[in-house]
């Protein structure tokens, strides 16, 4: 199976960091198993091709400016992606199908569940397609619940019911669902929901999750989707340690800074690639971090503080306090950070990649979800896996921040939680090792693709 004669998969990522990363990681894994990889990606947030010389990258002209679609209107953005990328994708497909003899057979299309146009084009070319889901199984089930409630005319749900448990999801409360159901759900969302669940003619679903973590939601979903599920997570544990997928340059100086600290002594703070805070929350966070008297590594993404480019709204005195105890970067090599011996806790927005990376790093977490699946993941971290504590959202949050950090880094409670996190980390390591559930799933997925 050398060189150009390898079978080829076509990957279609959705162009946000949390979606691009697992898709590229999947590509790396499949490539290592003898499969050629072509990534057909929108021009918006293009991945850095030089990080993956082993892949072929083909840009899809997305014309987003013409449609005035921006990330601030997520549903319009998604819809524009699906409409605009279709034609360039078809054109590439035409060429690739013609060149199959020379360049290797195209086995299938693997698309992010949001990029569903890829499924219909694949069908048009008589090619099988597989869906990659980059969020948790519980999150998908939660969206099904929202749609069911809507169909039963039960929405908006009265405030008094929001603390009740969702029957399909055990301890998840209605208020933890990924979309607020206490007011009427807008039409664009009601249109989006079924289109994102529907796998159409796709032959299988690939999940960046682990059987032992999500047994119950996976069982529930398997009844709704009668196709094979390949649960191969945590995907980043199967890719080589240095497999850069970041859209922003990683500041590796923080690793040298971490090297100087004692084991489990540092709190790592990162709110992912999308969440934003206001200037007041930046100040409260900074004061809470300094007052905790624990060393901290803090990621403040450019433009993540509303109305500012970066941290210029912080008073000078506070900035000096930060320098004595902390290290601030614009973007960190997060997987490396979470695997570092000095990191003792992770304050996260609970995006699914960060959730998987935190659990795999064996660190207890402070959970501060903002929107969508982060609400579900946070509830799982705190109540199901018991490796996280909640950060209440309050105006004057400096004391809350300080106390949460000290609970995890100083108090007995943190030690117990770290013990549980370490046990969980070990369980996940077993899953990705030979004979483990994710390892076996990956073997089965590879065979499935090769047999297509
Ligand atoms: N990340 C990173 N450096 C940072 C912050 C985040 O590499 O400083 C990565 C993180 O490792 C994760 C991704 O960005 O893989 C964020 O994805 P996630 O699903 O956690 O959240 P999202 O950004 O989609 O909200």
mmCIF file of C-alpha atoms in Angstrom, residues 14-380:
data_model
loop_
_atom_site.group_PDB
_atom_site.id
_atom_site.type_symbol
_atom_site.label_atom_id
_atom_site.label_comp_id
_atom_site.label_asym_id
_atom_site.label_seq_id
_atom_site.Cartn_x
_atom_site.Cartn_y
_atom_site.Cartn_z
ATOM 1 C CA UNK A 14 -16.071 22.804 10.495
ATOM 2 C CA UNK A 15 -13.737 25.812 10.742
ATOM 3 C CA UNK A 16 -13.588 26.463 14.476
ATOM 4 C CA UNK A 17 -10.670 25.436 16.663
ATOM 5 C CA UNK A 18 -12.613 22.908 18.735
ATOM 6 C CA UNK A 19 -13.783 21.168 15.539
ATOM 7 C CA UNK A 20 -10.629 21.454 13.427
ATOM 8 C CA UNK A 21 -8.435 19.880 16.114
ATOM 9 C CA UNK A 22 -10.191 16.501 16.441
ATOM 10 C CA UNK A 23 -10.639 16.251 12.647
ATOM 11 C CA UNK A 24 -6.923 16.778 12.003
ATOM 12 C CA UNK A 25 -6.094 14.384 14.826
ATOM 13 C CA UNK A 26 -8.332 11.776 13.230
ATOM 14 C CA UNK A 27 -6.515 12.395 9.930
ATOM 15 C CA UNK A 28 -3.149 11.802 11.634
ATOM 16 C CA UNK A 29 -4.387 8.553 13.138
ATOM 17 C CA UNK A 30 -5.787 7.253 9.842
ATOM 18 C CA UNK A 31 -2.666 8.280 7.947
ATOM 19 C CA UNK A 32 -0.544 6.292 10.390
ATOM 20 C CA UNK A 33 -2.733 3.304 9.534
ATOM 21 C CA UNK A 34 -1.996 3.427 5.831
ATOM 22 C CA UNK A 35 -4.749 5.733 4.594
ATOM 23 C CA UNK A 36 -4.090 8.893 2.567
ATOM 24 C CA UNK A 37 -5.786 12.049 3.796
ATOM 25 C CA UNK A 38 -7.160 15.041 1.896
ATOM 26 C CA UNK A 39 -8.565 17.878 3.997
ATOM 27 C CA UNK A 40 -11.194 19.997 2.234
ATOM 28 C CA UNK A 41 -11.541 23.024 4.473
ATOM 29 C CA UNK A 42 -13.325 26.378 4.235
ATOM 30 C CA UNK A 43 -11.027 29.354 3.640
ATOM 31 C CA UNK A 44 -12.226 30.858 6.919
ATOM 32 C CA UNK A 45 -9.797 29.755 9.683
ATOM 33 C CA UNK A 46 -7.692 27.676 7.285
ATOM 34 C CA UNK A 47 -5.574 25.110 9.120
ATOM 35 C CA UNK A 48 -1.813 25.559 8.825
ATOM 36 C CA UNK A 49 -0.883 23.147 6.025
ATOM 37 C CA UNK A 50 2.841 23.261 6.881
ATOM 38 C CA UNK A 51 2.097 21.463 10.171
ATOM 39 C CA UNK A 52 0.788 18.472 8.214
ATOM 40 C CA UNK A 53 2.937 17.839 5.143
ATOM 41 C CA UNK A 54 1.508 14.314 5.073
ATOM 42 C CA UNK A 55 -1.981 15.601 4.122
ATOM 43 C CA UNK A 56 -3.263 17.256 0.974
ATOM 44 C CA UNK A 57 -5.135 20.476 1.769
ATOM 45 C CA UNK A 58 -7.784 21.858 -0.591
ATOM 46 C CA UNK A 59 -9.411 25.202 0.282
ATOM 47 C CA UNK A 60 -13.152 25.597 -0.243
ATOM 48 C CA UNK A 61 -14.100 29.108 -1.238
ATOM 49 C CA UNK A 62 -16.696 30.004 1.427
ATOM 50 C CA UNK A 63 -17.558 33.542 0.321
ATOM 51 C CA UNK A 64 -18.521 34.463 3.835
ATOM 52 C CA UNK A 65 -18.015 38.181 3.393
ATOM 53 C CA UNK A 66 -20.494 38.179 0.499
ATOM 54 C CA UNK A 67 -23.167 36.691 2.771
ATOM 55 C CA UNK A 68 -22.184 38.906 5.692
ATOM 56 C CA UNK A 69 -22.063 35.748 7.812
ATOM 57 C CA UNK A 70 -19.900 36.103 10.876
ATOM 58 C CA UNK A 71 -19.424 34.068 13.986
ATOM 59 C CA UNK A 72 -21.598 36.469 15.959
ATOM 60 C CA UNK A 73 -24.547 34.950 14.134
ATOM 61 C CA UNK A 74 -23.697 31.279 14.486
ATOM 62 C CA UNK A 75 -26.717 29.878 12.661
ATOM 63 C CA UNK A 76 -26.339 32.145 9.655
ATOM 64 C CA UNK A 77 -22.635 31.294 9.636
ATOM 65 C CA UNK A 78 -23.337 27.547 9.627
ATOM 66 C CA UNK A 79 -25.957 27.859 6.943
ATOM 67 C CA UNK A 80 -23.656 29.980 4.722
ATOM 68 C CA UNK A 81 -20.872 27.409 5.140
ATOM 69 C CA UNK A 82 -23.155 24.615 3.995
ATOM 70 C CA UNK A 83 -24.460 26.548 0.996
ATOM 71 C CA UNK A 84 -21.224 28.163 -0.177
ATOM 72 C CA UNK A 85 -18.803 25.269 0.218
ATOM 73 C CA UNK A 86 -20.981 22.901 -1.770
ATOM 74 C CA UNK A 87 -20.001 23.938 -5.275
ATOM 75 C CA UNK A 88 -16.217 24.061 -4.766
ATOM 76 C CA UNK A 89 -16.469 20.704 -2.985
ATOM 77 C CA UNK A 90 -18.316 19.221 -5.960
ATOM 78 C CA UNK A 91 -15.658 20.533 -8.331
ATOM 79 C CA UNK A 92 -12.840 18.948 -6.329
ATOM 80 C CA UNK A 93 -14.805 15.704 -6.139
ATOM 81 C CA UNK A 94 -15.152 15.658 -9.917
ATOM 82 C CA UNK A 95 -11.392 15.952 -10.289
ATOM 83 C CA UNK A 96 -10.567 13.453 -7.580
ATOM 84 C CA UNK A 97 -12.923 10.791 -8.888
ATOM 85 C CA UNK A 98 -11.280 11.117 -12.304
ATOM 86 C CA UNK A 99 -7.798 10.785 -10.814
ATOM 87 C CA UNK A 100 -8.572 7.780 -8.630
ATOM 88 C CA UNK A 101 -6.552 5.353 -10.726
ATOM 89 C CA UNK A 102 -3.484 7.520 -10.472
ATOM 90 C CA UNK A 103 -3.834 8.832 -6.934
ATOM 91 C CA UNK A 104 -5.596 6.019 -5.120
ATOM 92 C CA UNK A 105 -9.186 5.090 -4.581
ATOM 93 C CA UNK A 106 -11.359 7.479 -2.567
ATOM 94 C CA UNK A 107 -12.797 5.285 0.194
ATOM 95 C CA UNK A 108 -15.153 7.736 1.905
ATOM 96 C CA UNK A 109 -15.903 11.260 3.096
ATOM 97 C CA UNK A 110 -15.659 11.983 6.831
ATOM 98 C CA UNK A 111 -17.431 15.231 7.705
ATOM 99 C CA UNK A 112 -18.052 17.235 10.835
ATOM 100 C CA UNK A 113 -21.737 16.803 11.732
ATOM 101 C CA UNK A 114 -22.263 20.553 11.140
ATOM 102 C CA UNK A 115 -20.932 20.372 7.541
ATOM 103 C CA UNK A 116 -23.805 18.195 6.340
ATOM 104 C CA UNK A 117 -23.615 19.428 2.720
ATOM 105 C CA UNK A 118 -20.665 17.011 2.381
ATOM 106 C CA UNK A 119 -22.966 14.029 2.896
ATOM 107 C CA UNK A 120 -25.275 14.973 0.055
ATOM 108 C CA UNK A 121 -22.371 15.631 -2.340
ATOM 109 C CA UNK A 122 -20.797 12.293 -1.356
ATOM 110 C CA UNK A 123 -24.095 10.544 -2.094
ATOM 111 C CA UNK A 124 -24.284 12.271 -5.465
ATOM 112 C CA UNK A 125 -20.867 10.722 -6.285
ATOM 113 C CA UNK A 126 -21.915 7.358 -4.890
ATOM 114 C CA UNK A 127 -19.365 7.620 -2.123
ATOM 115 C CA UNK A 128 -20.045 6.491 1.450
ATOM 116 C CA UNK A 129 -19.807 9.073 4.222
ATOM 117 C CA UNK A 130 -19.135 8.953 7.952
ATOM 118 C CA UNK A 131 -19.934 11.644 10.524
ATOM 119 C CA UNK A 132 -17.430 12.892 13.085
ATOM 120 C CA UNK A 133 -19.037 14.259 16.242
ATOM 121 C CA UNK A 134 -16.703 16.578 18.089
ATOM 122 C CA UNK A 135 -18.885 17.048 21.174
ATOM 123 C CA UNK A 136 -20.068 14.567 23.778
ATOM 124 C CA UNK A 137 -22.794 11.968 23.318
ATOM 125 C CA UNK A 138 -24.709 13.483 26.243
ATOM 126 C CA UNK A 139 -24.759 16.800 24.402
ATOM 127 C CA UNK A 140 -26.394 15.285 21.329
ATOM 128 C CA UNK A 141 -28.957 13.510 23.485
ATOM 129 C CA UNK A 142 -29.616 16.808 25.257
ATOM 130 C CA UNK A 143 -30.430 18.472 21.919
ATOM 131 C CA UNK A 144 -32.827 15.626 21.138
ATOM 132 C CA UNK A 145 -34.534 16.357 24.459
ATOM 133 C CA UNK A 146 -34.963 20.032 23.512
ATOM 134 C CA UNK A 147 -36.557 19.088 20.220
ATOM 135 C CA UNK A 148 -38.845 16.554 21.912
ATOM 136 C CA UNK A 149 -40.012 19.176 24.411
ATOM 137 C CA UNK A 150 -40.693 21.549 21.548
ATOM 138 C CA UNK A 151 -42.666 18.914 19.614
ATOM 139 C CA UNK A 152 -44.713 18.178 22.737
ATOM 140 C CA UNK A 153 -45.499 21.907 23.034
ATOM 141 C CA UNK A 154 -43.877 22.026 26.473
ATOM 142 C CA UNK A 155 -41.655 25.037 25.738
ATOM 143 C CA UNK A 156 -40.921 27.509 27.178
ATOM 144 C CA UNK A 157 -40.521 25.509 30.369
ATOM 145 C CA UNK A 158 -41.605 27.342 33.534
ATOM 146 C CA UNK A 159 -38.732 28.575 35.738
ATOM 147 C CA UNK A 160 -40.010 26.331 38.546
ATOM 148 C CA UNK A 161 -39.138 23.216 36.518
ATOM 149 C CA UNK A 162 -35.598 24.187 35.535
ATOM 150 C CA UNK A 163 -34.030 22.438 38.528
ATOM 151 C CA UNK A 164 -35.797 19.136 37.743
ATOM 152 C CA UNK A 165 -33.776 16.238 36.347
ATOM 153 C CA UNK A 166 -34.075 15.433 32.629
ATOM 154 C CA UNK A 167 -35.360 11.821 32.589
ATOM 155 C CA UNK A 168 -33.188 10.695 29.639
ATOM 156 C CA UNK A 169 -30.049 12.177 31.150
ATOM 157 C CA UNK A 170 -30.120 11.179 34.797
ATOM 158 C CA UNK A 171 -28.712 13.979 36.903
ATOM 159 C CA UNK A 172 -28.713 16.629 34.157
ATOM 160 C CA UNK A 173 -31.214 19.374 35.028
ATOM 161 C CA UNK A 174 -33.326 21.212 32.496
ATOM 162 C CA UNK A 175 -31.243 24.302 33.186
ATOM 163 C CA UNK A 176 -28.094 22.412 32.104
ATOM 164 C CA UNK A 177 -29.429 21.762 28.605
ATOM 165 C CA UNK A 178 -27.211 23.254 25.882
ATOM 166 C CA UNK A 179 -29.850 25.773 24.894
ATOM 167 C CA UNK A 180 -31.982 27.762 27.303
ATOM 168 C CA UNK A 181 -35.550 26.494 27.242
ATOM 169 C CA UNK A 182 -37.040 29.026 29.626
ATOM 170 C CA UNK A 183 -37.943 31.260 26.686
ATOM 171 C CA UNK A 184 -39.275 30.537 23.219
ATOM 172 C CA UNK A 185 -36.703 28.908 20.927
ATOM 173 C CA UNK A 186 -36.023 31.077 17.867
ATOM 174 C CA UNK A 187 -36.938 29.687 14.446
ATOM 175 C CA UNK A 188 -33.340 29.470 13.052
ATOM 176 C CA UNK A 189 -32.415 27.207 15.949
ATOM 177 C CA UNK A 190 -35.424 24.991 15.443
ATOM 178 C CA UNK A 191 -34.350 24.630 11.822
ATOM 179 C CA UNK A 192 -30.739 23.966 12.735
ATOM 180 C CA UNK A 193 -31.392 21.265 15.332
ATOM 181 C CA UNK A 194 -32.781 18.491 13.093
ATOM 182 C CA UNK A 195 -30.268 19.250 10.340
ATOM 183 C CA UNK A 196 -27.406 18.794 12.747
ATOM 184 C CA UNK A 197 -28.748 15.524 14.242
ATOM 185 C CA UNK A 198 -29.754 13.945 10.983
ATOM 186 C CA UNK A 199 -27.007 11.648 9.738
ATOM 187 C CA UNK A 200 -28.921 11.007 6.495
ATOM 188 C CA UNK A 201 -27.283 8.169 4.546
ATOM 189 C CA UNK A 202 -24.036 8.206 6.551
ATOM 190 C CA UNK A 203 -22.689 4.768 7.296
ATOM 191 C CA UNK A 204 -21.319 5.341 10.801
ATOM 192 C CA UNK A 205 -20.693 7.893 13.536
ATOM 193 C CA UNK A 206 -17.194 8.524 14.893
ATOM 194 C CA UNK A 207 -17.085 9.935 18.431
ATOM 195 C CA UNK A 208 -14.329 11.685 20.307
ATOM 196 C CA UNK A 209 -15.572 10.067 23.483
ATOM 197 C CA UNK A 210 -14.970 6.972 25.552
ATOM 198 C CA UNK A 211 -17.387 4.124 26.267
ATOM 199 C CA UNK A 212 -16.770 4.132 30.010
ATOM 200 C CA UNK A 213 -17.371 7.892 30.276
ATOM 201 C CA UNK A 214 -20.653 7.997 28.403
ATOM 202 C CA UNK A 215 -22.125 4.520 28.504
ATOM 203 C CA UNK A 216 -25.687 5.621 29.172
ATOM 204 C CA UNK A 217 -26.051 8.440 26.581
ATOM 205 C CA UNK A 218 -24.292 6.297 23.990
ATOM 206 C CA UNK A 219 -26.740 3.465 24.619
ATOM 207 C CA UNK A 220 -29.644 5.899 24.310
ATOM 208 C CA UNK A 221 -28.317 7.294 21.037
ATOM 209 C CA UNK A 222 -27.568 3.897 19.556
ATOM 210 C CA UNK A 223 -31.336 3.270 19.647
ATOM 211 C CA UNK A 224 -31.899 6.409 17.585
ATOM 212 C CA UNK A 225 -29.086 5.864 15.086
ATOM 213 C CA UNK A 226 -29.000 2.398 13.598
ATOM 214 C CA UNK A 227 -25.414 2.585 12.300
ATOM 215 C CA UNK A 228 -22.103 1.538 13.871
ATOM 216 C CA UNK A 229 -20.645 3.911 16.482
ATOM 217 C CA UNK A 230 -16.861 4.182 16.716
ATOM 218 C CA UNK A 231 -15.933 5.659 20.103
ATOM 219 C CA UNK A 232 -12.242 6.397 19.663
ATOM 220 C CA UNK A 233 -11.597 9.105 22.257
ATOM 221 C CA UNK A 234 -9.749 10.793 23.692
ATOM 222 C CA UNK A 235 -8.444 11.264 20.155
ATOM 223 C CA UNK A 236 -5.483 13.363 21.277
ATOM 224 C CA UNK A 237 -4.179 10.399 23.302
ATOM 225 C CA UNK A 238 -3.698 8.379 20.114
ATOM 226 C CA UNK A 239 -1.900 11.092 18.143
ATOM 227 C CA UNK A 240 1.855 11.785 18.547
ATOM 228 C CA UNK A 241 2.589 14.266 21.381
ATOM 229 C CA UNK A 242 3.730 16.973 18.973
ATOM 230 C CA UNK A 243 0.867 17.268 16.527
ATOM 231 C CA UNK A 244 0.128 20.984 16.236
ATOM 232 C CA UNK A 245 -3.438 21.884 15.261
ATOM 233 C CA UNK A 246 -3.714 25.396 16.744
ATOM 234 C CA UNK A 247 -4.911 28.315 14.651
ATOM 235 C CA UNK A 248 -3.095 30.730 16.993
ATOM 236 C CA UNK A 249 0.651 30.502 17.646
ATOM 237 C CA UNK A 250 1.357 28.621 20.893
ATOM 238 C CA UNK A 251 3.577 30.403 23.412
ATOM 239 C CA UNK A 252 5.885 27.648 24.637
ATOM 240 C CA UNK A 253 7.688 29.911 27.143
ATOM 241 C CA UNK A 254 5.050 28.888 29.639
ATOM 242 C CA UNK A 255 6.484 25.359 29.722
ATOM 243 C CA UNK A 256 9.866 26.723 30.878
ATOM 244 C CA UNK A 257 7.981 28.732 33.516
ATOM 245 C CA UNK A 258 6.051 25.595 34.618
ATOM 246 C CA UNK A 259 9.327 23.639 34.875
ATOM 247 C CA UNK A 260 10.333 25.872 37.800
ATOM 248 C CA UNK A 261 7.301 24.984 39.903
ATOM 249 C CA UNK A 262 6.568 22.192 42.366
ATOM 250 C CA UNK A 263 4.325 19.255 41.341
ATOM 251 C CA UNK A 264 0.574 20.009 41.377
ATOM 252 C CA UNK A 265 1.135 23.600 42.507
ATOM 253 C CA UNK A 266 -0.120 25.655 39.531
ATOM 254 C CA UNK A 267 -3.663 26.542 38.453
ATOM 255 C CA UNK A 268 -3.996 26.651 34.659
ATOM 256 C CA UNK A 269 -6.747 28.988 33.405
ATOM 257 C CA UNK A 270 -8.096 28.849 29.865
ATOM 258 C CA UNK A 271 -11.530 29.570 28.440
ATOM 259 C CA UNK A 272 -10.962 28.051 24.989
ATOM 260 C CA UNK A 273 -11.152 29.660 21.578
ATOM 261 C CA UNK A 274 -14.584 31.344 21.619
ATOM 262 C CA UNK A 275 -15.753 32.444 25.079
ATOM 263 C CA UNK A 276 -15.491 36.137 25.926
ATOM 264 C CA UNK A 277 -15.656 37.982 29.250
ATOM 265 C CA UNK A 278 -16.206 41.639 30.116
ATOM 266 C CA UNK A 279 -13.622 43.987 31.619
ATOM 267 C CA UNK A 280 -15.113 43.580 35.112
ATOM 268 C CA UNK A 281 -14.783 39.779 34.992
ATOM 269 C CA UNK A 282 -11.177 40.188 33.846
ATOM 270 C CA UNK A 283 -10.468 42.326 36.914
ATOM 271 C CA UNK A 284 -12.313 39.979 39.293
ATOM 272 C CA UNK A 285 -10.429 37.014 37.841
ATOM 273 C CA UNK A 286 -7.086 38.784 38.169
ATOM 274 C CA UNK A 287 -7.744 39.768 41.801
ATOM 275 C CA UNK A 288 -9.006 36.282 42.675
ATOM 276 C CA UNK A 289 -5.930 34.673 41.099
ATOM 277 C CA UNK A 290 -3.508 36.986 42.900
ATOM 278 C CA UNK A 291 -5.365 36.684 46.240
ATOM 279 C CA UNK A 292 -5.338 32.885 46.054
ATOM 280 C CA UNK A 293 -1.552 33.124 46.624
ATOM 281 C CA UNK A 294 -1.037 30.169 44.296
ATOM 282 C CA UNK A 295 1.028 30.267 41.090
ATOM 283 C CA UNK A 296 -1.102 30.528 37.969
ATOM 284 C CA UNK A 297 -0.738 30.175 34.214
ATOM 285 C CA UNK A 298 -3.442 32.248 32.576
ATOM 286 C CA UNK A 299 -4.430 32.250 28.897
ATOM 287 C CA UNK A 300 -5.994 35.556 27.840
ATOM 288 C CA UNK A 301 -6.799 35.261 24.152
ATOM 289 C CA UNK A 302 -6.562 38.478 22.096
ATOM 290 C CA UNK A 303 -10.069 40.000 21.713
ATOM 291 C CA UNK A 304 -11.497 37.751 24.414
ATOM 292 C CA UNK A 305 -12.202 40.717 26.708
ATOM 293 C CA UNK A 306 -15.139 42.699 25.364
ATOM 294 C CA UNK A 307 -14.165 46.186 24.246
ATOM 295 C CA UNK A 308 -10.400 45.535 24.591
ATOM 296 C CA UNK A 309 -7.680 44.127 22.415
ATOM 297 C CA UNK A 310 -6.102 42.295 25.289
ATOM 298 C CA UNK A 311 -5.537 43.092 28.997
ATOM 299 C CA UNK A 312 -5.025 46.850 28.748
ATOM 300 C CA UNK A 313 -8.052 47.517 30.979
ATOM 301 C CA UNK A 314 -6.233 46.079 34.031
ATOM 302 C CA UNK A 315 -4.916 48.712 36.457
ATOM 303 C CA UNK A 316 -1.077 48.839 36.610
ATOM 304 C CA UNK A 317 -0.963 47.782 40.239
ATOM 305 C CA UNK A 318 -2.897 44.614 39.463
ATOM 306 C CA UNK A 319 -0.713 43.899 36.451
ATOM 307 C CA UNK A 320 2.318 43.993 38.777
ATOM 308 C CA UNK A 321 0.604 41.568 41.176
ATOM 309 C CA UNK A 322 0.056 39.190 38.287
ATOM 310 C CA UNK A 323 3.721 39.290 37.331
ATOM 311 C CA UNK A 324 4.854 38.173 40.789
ATOM 312 C CA UNK A 325 2.774 34.995 40.926
ATOM 313 C CA UNK A 326 1.557 34.335 37.451
ATOM 314 C CA UNK A 327 2.415 33.880 33.823
ATOM 315 C CA UNK A 328 0.028 35.153 31.152
ATOM 316 C CA UNK A 329 0.037 33.995 27.537
ATOM 317 C CA UNK A 330 -2.172 34.649 24.537
ATOM 318 C CA UNK A 331 -2.358 30.966 23.622
ATOM 319 C CA UNK A 332 -0.767 27.964 25.319
ATOM 320 C CA UNK A 333 0.241 24.505 24.116
ATOM 321 C CA UNK A 334 -2.676 23.239 26.211
ATOM 322 C CA UNK A 335 -2.224 19.492 25.935
ATOM 323 C CA UNK A 336 1.421 19.836 26.977
ATOM 324 C CA UNK A 337 0.429 22.163 29.819
ATOM 325 C CA UNK A 338 -2.202 19.771 31.156
ATOM 326 C CA UNK A 339 0.281 16.897 31.042
ATOM 327 C CA UNK A 340 2.906 18.924 32.964
ATOM 328 C CA UNK A 341 3.749 17.756 36.499
ATOM 329 C CA UNK A 342 3.418 21.317 37.917
ATOM 330 C CA UNK A 343 -0.217 21.762 36.907
ATOM 331 C CA UNK A 344 -2.466 20.890 39.834
ATOM 332 C CA UNK A 345 -5.838 22.206 38.653
ATOM 333 C CA UNK A 346 -7.550 23.453 35.498
ATOM 334 C CA UNK A 347 -10.048 26.316 35.407
ATOM 335 C CA UNK A 348 -11.937 25.709 32.208
ATOM 336 C CA UNK A 349 -14.942 26.808 30.186
ATOM 337 C CA UNK A 350 -15.563 23.060 29.724
ATOM 338 C CA UNK A 351 -15.453 22.835 25.934
ATOM 339 C CA UNK A 352 -15.436 19.166 24.985
ATOM 340 C CA UNK A 353 -11.787 19.080 23.875
ATOM 341 C CA UNK A 354 -10.692 20.832 27.048
ATOM 342 C CA UNK A 355 -12.848 18.454 29.077
ATOM 343 C CA UNK A 356 -11.204 15.410 27.497
ATOM 344 C CA UNK A 357 -7.747 16.974 27.802
ATOM 345 C CA UNK A 358 -8.333 17.875 31.458
ATOM 346 C CA UNK A 359 -9.541 14.401 32.365
ATOM 347 C CA UNK A 360 -6.654 12.833 30.451
ATOM 348 C CA UNK A 361 -4.247 15.098 32.346
ATOM 349 C CA UNK A 362 -5.601 13.779 35.660
ATOM 350 C CA UNK A 363 -6.244 17.286 37.040
ATOM 351 C CA UNK A 364 -9.305 18.411 39.008
ATOM 352 C CA UNK A 365 -11.232 21.219 37.351
ATOM 353 C CA UNK A 366 -12.953 24.495 38.151
ATOM 354 C CA UNK A 367 -15.924 24.625 35.812
ATOM 355 C CA UNK A 368 -17.102 27.932 34.375
ATOM 356 C CA UNK A 369 -19.295 27.043 31.366
ATOM 357 C CA UNK A 370 -20.507 29.826 29.058
ATOM 358 C CA UNK A 371 -22.850 28.280 26.468
ATOM 359 C CA UNK A 372 -23.944 25.251 24.426
ATOM 360 C CA UNK A 373 -22.359 21.885 25.289
ATOM 361 C CA UNK A 374 -20.183 23.520 27.966
ATOM 362 C CA UNK A 375 -23.206 23.441 30.300
ATOM 363 C CA UNK A 376 -23.624 19.688 29.823
ATOM 364 C CA UNK A 377 -19.903 18.922 30.123
ATOM 365 C CA UNK A 378 -19.639 20.970 33.294
ATOM 366 C CA UNK A 379 -22.491 19.075 34.935
ATOM 367 C CA UNK A 380 -20.864 15.753 33.999
#
